[in-house]
Amino acid sequence: MKKQILLNPGPVNLSERVRKALLQPDLCHREAEFVDLQNSIRSNLLDIYQMSHIQWAAILLTGSGTAAVEAMLTSMIPDDGHVLIIENGVYGERMSRMAEIHHIKHTALRHAWNEEINLEQLKAALQQNDISHVAVVHHETTTGRLNNLSEIANICKKKNIPLLVDGVSSFGAEQINFTDWNIGACAATANKCLHGVPGTAFVIVRRDLINQANVTSRTLYLNLKDYLKQQDANGTPFTQSVQCFYALAEALIEFKEEGWQTRQKKYKQRMKIVRDGLTSLGIQPLLNEKECSCVLNAFHLPKGMTYEQLHDTLKENGFIIYAGQGGLAKTIFRVSCMGDITEKDMQRFVSVIRGL
Ligand SMILES: *Cc1c(COP(=O)(O)O)cnc(C)c1O
């Protein structure tokens, strides 16, 4: 297959060094070499946002981002807890579905998919209910909106309510103030802003909160307390995706050489090329620039063109874009700029669209 430039929100194009890391020797997950690998990933994940290794822990799972989010919700909210779930897209709504499936007491704060989170409604919802946790998506990949986490956090902090954050598509590229924002846990994955391969996901947890959470196990496989205990003791409850761990370890070394601010800058530069380029062609972004993440922007489909036509033409030229979901499927397309790609790729992308 010819190389494709992936402009979908994960998995992303790998750097050669990350791809090569997959070829390291076969390894048993009960051996000392695996312990070193696991420990280095856990430690490097905390270092991305310079977090205290005493107060925080990174817990590694084999699965996609959704597994990490589900593990976070099922492990952090105690039996007598009540989570307020903020919805303004697919991923917020997915968290409500998880709470429903696991019989976790929850209240949804619903918004339309392109709406900003309404802080007055948030305050009212916290006043009306006895809420123990607020769950929120940081970057709602449905629309490309970067939710106003610092303002949400300010409101929740006053009531000492910790945030449970779906940071799957923001971790590593957007600012996350774990302590200031009173974050209790944040779920993310290897194959978005960290540029690893799909198969490994993780949850960053505040140790005191997970230890306090009195949960009668809701799931066997996604029980984070169990993972934490065993990973702290240099073990793992189940077989991990060893080769994906190799790739993530290498991706984190690569990441460390630049840090999240540089990664963000790169994404912003790439996105600017796309946004300016498409706007100049009369293709309108869904949201204002200041509302958007640096990771992904959504655009209205060019006039007279279906998503399939646009997708297929771009694919012939080596670019993979992403469709809108649900009610947006027929009206928008999405462009992400994660992964080992270049500004030149983005310029060529715009010029292919210009030639349509
Ligand atoms: C990608 C994504 C997920 C998880 O998706 P998976 O397909 O399970 O990896 C969850 N939340 C957000 C915000 C995402 O962008």
CSV table of C-alpha atoms and ligand atoms in Angstrom, one decimal:
chain,number,residue,atom,x,y,z
A,1,MET,CA,0.0,0.0,0.0
A,2,LYS,CA,1.2,3.5,-0.8
A,3,LYS,CA,2.0,5.8,2.1
A,4,GLN,CA,-1.1,7.7,3.2
A,5,ILE,CA,-1.0,10.9,5.2
A,6,LEU,CA,-3.4,10.3,8.0
A,7,LEU,CA,-5.4,13.4,8.8
A,8,ASN,CA,-7.9,11.4,10.9
A,9,PRO,CA,-7.8,11.9,14.7
A,10,GLY,CA,-5.7,8.8,15.4
A,11,PRO,CA,-4.1,6.5,14.7
A,12,VAL,CA,-1.4,8.7,13.3
A,13,ASN,CA,1.6,8.5,11.0
A,14,LEU,CA,4.5,7.0,12.8
A,15,SER,CA,8.1,8.3,12.8
A,16,GLU,CA,10.6,5.8,11.5
A,17,ARG,CA,12.1,5.4,15.0
A,18,VAL,CA,8.8,4.5,16.5
A,19,ARG,CA,8.0,2.1,13.7
A,20,LYS,CA,11.4,0.4,14.2
A,21,ALA,CA,10.9,0.1,17.9
A,22,LEU,CA,8.1,-2.4,17.2
A,23,LEU,CA,10.8,-4.8,16.0
A,24,GLN,CA,12.6,-5.2,19.3
A,25,PRO,CA,13.0,-8.7,20.7
A,26,ASP,CA,10.0,-10.8,21.8
A,27,LEU,CA,9.4,-10.3,25.4
A,28,CYS,CA,7.4,-11.9,28.2
A,29,HIS,CA,5.4,-9.5,30.3
A,30,ARG,CA,6.6,-11.2,33.5
A,31,GLU,CA,10.3,-10.6,32.9
A,32,ALA,CA,12.5,-7.8,34.2
A,33,GLU,CA,12.9,-6.2,30.8
A,34,PHE,CA,9.2,-5.6,30.7
A,35,VAL,CA,9.2,-4.1,34.1
A,36,ASP,CA,11.8,-1.6,33.0
A,37,LEU,CA,9.8,-0.8,29.9
A,38,GLN,CA,6.6,-0.4,31.9
A,39,ASN,CA,8.3,1.8,34.5
A,40,SER,CA,9.9,4.0,31.9
A,41,ILE,CA,6.6,4.7,30.2
A,42,ARG,CA,4.8,5.3,33.5
A,43,SER,CA,7.5,7.8,34.5
A,44,ASN,CA,7.8,9.6,31.2
A,45,LEU,CA,4.0,10.0,31.0
A,46,LEU,CA,4.0,11.9,34.3
A,47,ASP,CA,7.0,14.0,33.2
A,48,ILE,CA,5.1,15.4,30.2
A,49,TYR,CA,3.2,17.8,32.5
A,50,GLN,CA,5.9,17.7,35.2
A,51,MET,CA,3.7,15.9,37.7
A,52,SER,CA,4.8,14.7,41.1
A,53,HIS,CA,5.4,11.0,41.1
A,54,ILE,CA,4.3,10.8,44.7
A,55,GLN,CA,0.9,12.4,44.2
A,56,TRP,CA,0.1,11.0,40.8
A,57,ALA,CA,0.4,7.7,38.9
A,58,ALA,CA,0.1,6.7,35.3
A,59,ILE,CA,-1.7,3.4,34.9
A,60,LEU,CA,-1.2,1.5,31.6
A,61,LEU,CA,-3.8,-0.5,29.9
A,62,THR,CA,-4.0,-2.6,26.7
A,63,GLY,CA,-6.9,-1.2,24.7
A,64,SER,CA,-8.0,1.9,22.9
A,65,GLY,CA,-8.8,5.3,24.4
A,66,THR,CA,-12.3,4.2,25.2
A,67,ALA,CA,-11.0,1.5,27.5
A,68,ALA,CA,-9.1,4.2,29.4
A,69,VAL,CA,-12.2,6.4,29.7
A,70,GLU,CA,-14.3,3.5,30.9
A,71,ALA,CA,-11.7,2.4,33.4
A,72,MET,CA,-11.5,5.9,34.7
A,73,LEU,CA,-15.3,6.2,35.3
A,74,THR,CA,-15.7,2.8,36.7
A,75,SER,CA,-12.7,3.1,39.1
A,76,MET,CA,-12.8,6.6,40.3
A,77,ILE,CA,-16.5,7.1,41.2
A,78,PRO,CA,-17.4,5.4,44.4
A,79,ASP,CA,-20.5,3.4,44.9
A,80,ASP,CA,-22.2,6.3,46.6
A,81,GLY,CA,-20.8,8.9,44.2
A,82,HIS,CA,-22.8,10.9,41.6
A,83,VAL,CA,-21.1,12.1,38.5
A,84,LEU,CA,-22.2,15.1,36.4
A,85,ILE,CA,-21.3,14.3,32.8
A,86,ILE,CA,-20.9,17.3,30.5
A,87,GLU,CA,-22.0,16.5,27.0
A,88,ASN,CA,-21.3,18.5,23.8
A,89,GLY,CA,-20.4,15.8,21.4
A,90,VAL,CA,-20.0,12.1,20.8
A,91,TYR,CA,-17.4,11.5,23.5
A,92,GLY,CA,-19.3,13.2,26.3
A,93,GLU,CA,-22.4,11.2,25.4
A,94,ARG,CA,-20.3,8.1,25.3
A,95,MET,CA,-19.3,8.7,29.0
A,96,SER,CA,-23.0,8.9,29.9
A,97,ARG,CA,-23.6,5.6,28.1
A,98,MET,CA,-20.8,4.0,30.2
A,99,ALA,CA,-22.2,5.3,33.4
A,100,GLU,CA,-25.6,3.9,32.4
A,101,ILE,CA,-24.1,0.5,31.6
A,102,HIS,CA,-22.2,0.3,34.9
A,103,HIS,CA,-25.1,1.7,36.9
A,104,ILE,CA,-23.1,4.6,38.1
A,105,LYS,CA,-25.3,7.4,39.4
A,106,HIS,CA,-25.1,10.2,36.9
A,107,THR,CA,-26.7,13.4,35.6
A,108,ALA,CA,-26.0,14.7,32.1
A,109,LEU,CA,-25.5,18.3,31.4
A,110,ARG,CA,-26.6,18.3,27.7
A,111,HIS,CA,-25.5,20.7,25.0
A,112,ALA,CA,-25.9,20.6,21.2
A,113,TRP,CA,-22.7,19.3,19.6
A,114,ASN,CA,-21.4,22.6,18.4
A,115,GLU,CA,-22.2,24.5,21.6
A,116,GLU,CA,-19.8,25.9,24.1
A,117,ILE,CA,-20.3,24.5,27.7
A,118,ASN,CA,-22.7,26.8,29.5
A,119,LEU,CA,-21.1,27.8,32.8
A,120,GLU,CA,-24.3,29.1,34.3
A,121,GLN,CA,-26.0,25.8,33.6
A,122,LEU,CA,-23.1,24.0,35.2
A,123,LYS,CA,-23.3,26.1,38.3
A,124,ALA,CA,-27.1,25.5,38.5
A,125,ALA,CA,-26.6,21.7,38.0
A,126,LEU,CA,-24.0,21.6,40.8
A,127,GLN,CA,-26.4,23.5,43.1
A,128,GLN,CA,-29.4,21.2,42.4
A,129,ASN,CA,-27.6,17.9,42.8
A,130,ASP,CA,-25.3,16.3,45.3
A,131,ILE,CA,-22.4,15.9,42.8
A,132,SER,CA,-19.2,14.1,43.7
A,133,HIS,CA,-17.4,14.2,40.4
A,134,VAL,CA,-17.6,16.1,37.1
A,135,ALA,CA,-16.7,14.3,33.9
A,136,VAL,CA,-15.8,16.3,30.9
A,137,VAL,CA,-14.1,15.9,27.5
A,138,HIS,CA,-11.2,18.3,27.1
A,139,HIS,CA,-11.0,18.3,23.3
A,140,GLU,CA,-14.4,17.2,21.9
A,141,THR,CA,-13.1,15.6,18.7
A,142,THR,CA,-16.6,15.5,17.3
A,143,THR,CA,-16.3,19.2,16.4
A,144,GLY,CA,-12.7,20.1,17.2
A,145,ARG,CA,-13.9,22.2,20.2
A,146,LEU,CA,-11.4,22.7,23.0
A,147,ASN,CA,-13.7,22.9,26.0
A,148,ASN,CA,-13.1,25.6,28.5
A,149,LEU,CA,-11.6,23.4,31.2
A,150,SER,CA,-10.0,26.1,33.3
A,151,GLU,CA,-13.4,27.9,33.7
A,152,ILE,CA,-15.2,24.6,34.4
A,153,ALA,CA,-12.4,23.8,36.9
A,154,ASN,CA,-12.8,27.1,38.7
A,155,ILE,CA,-16.5,26.4,39.3
A,156,CYS,CA,-15.9,22.8,40.5
A,157,LYS,CA,-12.9,23.7,42.6
A,158,LYS,CA,-15.0,26.0,44.8
A,159,LYS,CA,-17.1,22.9,45.7
A,160,ASN,CA,-14.0,20.7,45.9
A,161,ILE,CA,-15.4,18.5,43.1
A,162,PRO,CA,-12.6,16.7,41.1
A,163,LEU,CA,-12.7,16.6,37.4
A,164,LEU,CA,-12.5,13.3,35.5
A,165,VAL,CA,-11.2,14.3,32.1
A,166,ASP,CA,-11.3,12.5,28.8
A,167,GLY,CA,-8.0,13.9,27.5
A,168,VAL,CA,-7.7,11.3,24.8
A,169,SER,CA,-7.3,13.8,22.0
A,170,SER,CA,-5.6,16.6,23.9
A,171,PHE,CA,-3.0,14.9,26.2
A,172,GLY,CA,0.4,15.9,25.0
A,173,ALA,CA,-0.6,18.8,22.9
A,174,GLU,CA,-2.9,21.1,24.9
A,175,GLN,CA,-2.2,22.7,28.3
A,176,ILE,CA,-3.5,20.6,31.2
A,177,ASN,CA,-3.0,22.1,34.7
A,178,PHE,CA,-3.6,18.9,36.7
A,179,THR,CA,-3.3,20.4,40.1
A,180,ASP,CA,-4.8,23.9,39.5
A,181,TRP,CA,-7.8,22.4,37.8
A,182,ASN,CA,-8.4,19.9,40.6
A,183,ILE,CA,-8.2,17.0,38.2
A,184,GLY,CA,-8.8,13.6,39.8
A,185,ALA,CA,-8.0,11.5,36.7
A,186,CYS,CA,-7.3,12.0,33.0
A,187,ALA,CA,-7.7,9.2,30.4
A,188,ALA,CA,-5.7,9.2,27.2
A,189,THR,CA,-4.1,7.0,24.6
A,190,ALA,CA,-0.8,6.2,22.9
A,191,ASN,CA,-1.9,6.8,19.3
A,192,LYS,CA,-3.0,10.4,19.3
A,193,CYS,CA,-0.9,13.4,20.3
A,194,LEU,CA,1.9,11.1,21.7
A,195,HIS,CA,2.4,9.5,18.2
A,196,GLY,CA,2.6,5.9,19.4
A,197,VAL,CA,0.7,2.9,17.9
A,198,PRO,CA,-2.9,2.0,18.8
A,199,GLY,CA,-3.2,-0.7,21.5
A,200,THR,CA,-2.0,1.1,24.6
A,201,ALA,CA,-4.1,3.5,26.7
A,202,PHE,CA,-3.5,5.0,30.1
A,203,VAL,CA,-5.1,6.9,32.9
A,204,ILE,CA,-3.3,9.4,35.0
A,205,VAL,CA,-4.8,9.3,38.5
A,206,ARG,CA,-4.5,11.2,41.7
A,207,ARG,CA,-3.3,8.5,44.1
A,208,ASP,CA,-5.2,9.8,47.1
A,209,LEU,CA,-8.5,9.9,45.2
A,210,ILE,CA,-8.3,6.4,43.7
A,211,ASN,CA,-7.3,5.0,47.0
A,212,GLN,CA,-10.2,6.7,48.8
A,213,ALA,CA,-12.7,5.6,46.1
A,214,ASN,CA,-14.8,2.9,47.7
A,215,VAL,CA,-15.9,0.9,44.7
A,216,THR,CA,-17.4,-2.5,44.6
A,217,SER,CA,-15.8,-3.8,41.4
A,218,ARG,CA,-17.9,-2.9,38.5
A,219,THR,CA,-15.6,-4.6,36.0
A,220,LEU,CA,-12.9,-7.2,36.3
A,221,TYR,CA,-10.7,-6.1,33.4
A,222,LEU,CA,-10.8,-2.3,33.8
A,223,ASN,CA,-10.3,-2.1,37.5
A,224,LEU,CA,-7.7,0.6,37.9
A,225,LYS,CA,-7.0,0.0,41.6
A,226,ASP,CA,-5.9,-3.5,40.7
A,227,TYR,CA,-3.6,-2.2,37.9
A,228,LEU,CA,-2.2,0.4,40.1
A,229,LYS,CA,-1.4,-2.0,42.9
A,230,GLN,CA,0.3,-4.4,40.5
A,231,GLN,CA,2.1,-1.9,38.4
A,232,ASP,CA,3.5,-0.2,41.6
A,233,ALA,CA,4.8,-3.7,42.5
A,234,ASN,CA,6.5,-4.1,39.0
A,235,GLY,CA,3.7,-6.3,37.7
A,236,THR,CA,0.7,-6.2,35.5
A,237,PRO,CA,-2.6,-8.0,36.1
A,238,PHE,CA,-2.9,-9.2,32.5
A,239,THR,CA,-0.9,-9.6,29.3
A,240,GLN,CA,0.0,-6.1,28.0
A,241,SER,CA,0.5,-5.1,24.3
A,242,VAL,CA,4.3,-5.6,24.6
A,243,GLN,CA,5.2,-4.3,21.1
A,244,CYS,CA,2.9,-1.3,21.5
A,245,PHE,CA,4.7,-0.6,24.8
A,246,TYR,CA,8.0,-0.6,22.8
A,247,ALA,CA,6.6,1.9,20.4
A,248,LEU,CA,5.1,4.1,23.1
A,249,ALA,CA,8.4,4.1,25.1
A,250,GLU,CA,10.2,5.3,21.9
A,251,ALA,CA,7.5,7.8,21.1
A,252,LEU,CA,7.9,9.3,24.6
A,253,ILE,CA,11.6,9.6,24.2
A,254,GLU,CA,11.0,11.4,21.0
A,255,PHE,CA,8.3,13.5,22.7
A,256,LYS,CA,10.7,14.5,25.5
A,257,GLU,CA,13.1,16.0,23.0
A,258,GLU,CA,10.5,18.6,22.2
A,259,GLY,CA,7.9,18.8,25.0
A,260,TRP,CA,4.2,19.5,24.7
A,261,GLN,CA,4.6,23.2,24.0
A,262,THR,CA,6.6,22.5,20.9
A,263,ARG,CA,4.3,19.8,19.8
A,264,GLN,CA,1.4,22.3,20.2
A,265,LYS,CA,3.3,24.9,18.2
A,266,LYS,CA,3.9,22.4,15.3
A,267,TYR,CA,0.2,21.4,15.3
A,268,LYS,CA,-0.8,25.1,15.3
A,269,GLN,CA,1.4,25.8,12.3
A,270,ARG,CA,0.1,22.9,10.4
A,271,MET,CA,-3.5,23.8,11.2
A,272,LYS,CA,-3.0,27.4,10.2
A,273,ILE,CA,-1.9,26.2,6.8
A,274,VAL,CA,-5.1,24.1,6.5
A,275,ARG,CA,-7.4,26.7,7.9
A,276,ASP,CA,-6.1,29.6,6.0
A,277,GLY,CA,-5.9,27.6,2.8
A,278,LEU,CA,-9.4,26.1,3.0
A,279,THR,CA,-10.9,29.5,4.0
A,280,SER,CA,-9.3,31.1,1.0
A,281,LEU,CA,-11.1,28.5,-1.1
A,282,GLY,CA,-14.4,29.4,0.4
A,283,ILE,CA,-14.5,26.3,2.7
A,284,GLN,CA,-15.8,27.5,6.0
A,285,PRO,CA,-14.6,26.2,9.4
A,286,LEU,CA,-17.4,24.9,11.7
A,287,LEU,CA,-16.1,26.9,14.8
A,288,ASN,CA,-14.2,30.1,15.4
A,289,GLU,CA,-10.5,29.7,15.6
A,290,LYS,CA,-10.3,30.6,19.3
A,291,GLU,CA,-12.7,27.8,20.2
A,292,CYS,CA,-10.7,25.1,18.4
A,293,SER,CA,-8.1,22.7,19.6
A,294,CYS,CA,-4.7,22.7,17.9
A,295,VAL,CA,-5.3,19.0,17.1
A,296,LEU,CA,-8.3,19.0,14.8
A,297,ASN,CA,-10.6,21.4,13.1
A,298,ALA,CA,-13.9,20.7,11.4
A,299,PHE,CA,-15.0,22.3,8.1
A,300,HIS,CA,-18.2,22.5,6.1
A,301,LEU,CA,-18.1,20.3,3.0
A,302,PRO,CA,-17.4,22.2,-0.2
A,303,LYS,CA,-20.5,23.2,-2.0
A,304,GLY,CA,-22.0,20.5,-4.2
A,305,MET,CA,-19.7,17.8,-2.9
A,306,THR,CA,-20.5,14.8,-0.7
A,307,TYR,CA,-18.2,13.6,2.0
A,308,GLU,CA,-17.6,10.4,0.0
A,309,GLN,CA,-16.5,12.3,-3.1
A,310,LEU,CA,-14.2,14.5,-1.1
A,311,HIS,CA,-12.8,11.6,0.8
A,312,ASP,CA,-12.2,9.4,-2.2
A,313,THR,CA,-10.5,12.1,-4.3
A,314,LEU,CA,-8.2,13.0,-1.4
A,315,LYS,CA,-7.4,9.4,-0.8
A,316,GLU,CA,-6.4,9.0,-4.4
A,317,ASN,CA,-3.9,11.8,-3.7
A,318,GLY,CA,-2.6,10.1,-0.5
A,319,PHE,CA,-4.7,11.9,2.2
A,320,ILE,CA,-7.1,10.4,4.7
A,321,ILE,CA,-9.7,12.8,6.1
A,322,TYR,CA,-12.4,12.0,8.6
A,323,ALA,CA,-16.2,12.2,8.3
A,324,GLY,CA,-18.5,14.0,10.7
A,325,GLN,CA,-20.4,11.8,13.1
A,326,GLY,CA,-24.2,11.5,13.6
A,327,GLY,CA,-26.1,14.6,12.5
A,328,LEU,CA,-22.9,16.2,11.1
A,329,ALA,CA,-22.1,13.2,8.8
A,330,LYS,CA,-23.5,14.9,5.7
A,331,THR,CA,-22.4,18.4,6.3
A,332,ILE,CA,-18.8,18.5,7.7
A,333,PHE,CA,-15.4,16.9,7.4
A,334,ARG,CA,-12.6,16.9,9.9
A,335,VAL,CA,-8.9,17.4,9.5
A,336,SER,CA,-6.4,16.5,12.2
A,337,CYS,CA,-2.7,17.4,12.2
A,338,MET,CA,-1.2,14.9,14.6
A,339,GLY,CA,1.6,12.5,13.8
A,340,ASP,CA,4.9,12.5,12.0
A,341,ILE,CA,3.8,14.7,9.1
A,342,THR,CA,5.0,18.1,7.8
A,343,GLU,CA,3.9,21.5,6.9
A,344,LYS,CA,4.7,20.6,3.3
A,345,ASP,CA,2.1,17.7,3.6
A,346,MET,CA,-0.5,20.3,4.7
A,347,GLN,CA,0.4,22.6,1.8
A,348,ARG,CA,0.0,19.8,-0.7
A,349,PHE,CA,-3.3,18.9,1.0
A,350,VAL,CA,-4.6,22.4,0.4
A,351,SER,CA,-3.4,22.4,-3.2
A,352,VAL,CA,-5.1,19.1,-3.9
A,353,ILE,CA,-8.4,20.6,-2.6
A,354,ARG,CA,-7.7,23.8,-4.7
A,355,GLY,CA,-7.5,21.6,-7.7
A,356,LEU,CA,-10.9,19.9,-7.2
B,1,LIG,C1,-10.3,9.1,20.0
B,1,LIG,C2,-11.1,9.5,21.2
B,1,LIG,C3,-11.6,8.6,22.1
B,1,LIG,C4,-11.3,7.1,22.1
B,1,LIG,O1,-11.4,6.5,20.9
B,1,LIG,P1,-10.9,5.1,20.7
B,1,LIG,O2,-11.4,4.8,19.3
B,1,LIG,O3,-11.4,4.2,21.7
B,1,LIG,O4,-9.4,5.2,20.8
B,1,LIG,C5,-12.2,9.1,23.3
B,1,LIG,N1,-12.4,10.4,23.5
B,1,LIG,C6,-12.0,11.3,22.6
B,1,LIG,C7,-12.2,12.8,22.9
B,1,LIG,C8,-11.3,10.9,21.4
B,1,LIG,O5,-10.9,11.8,20.5
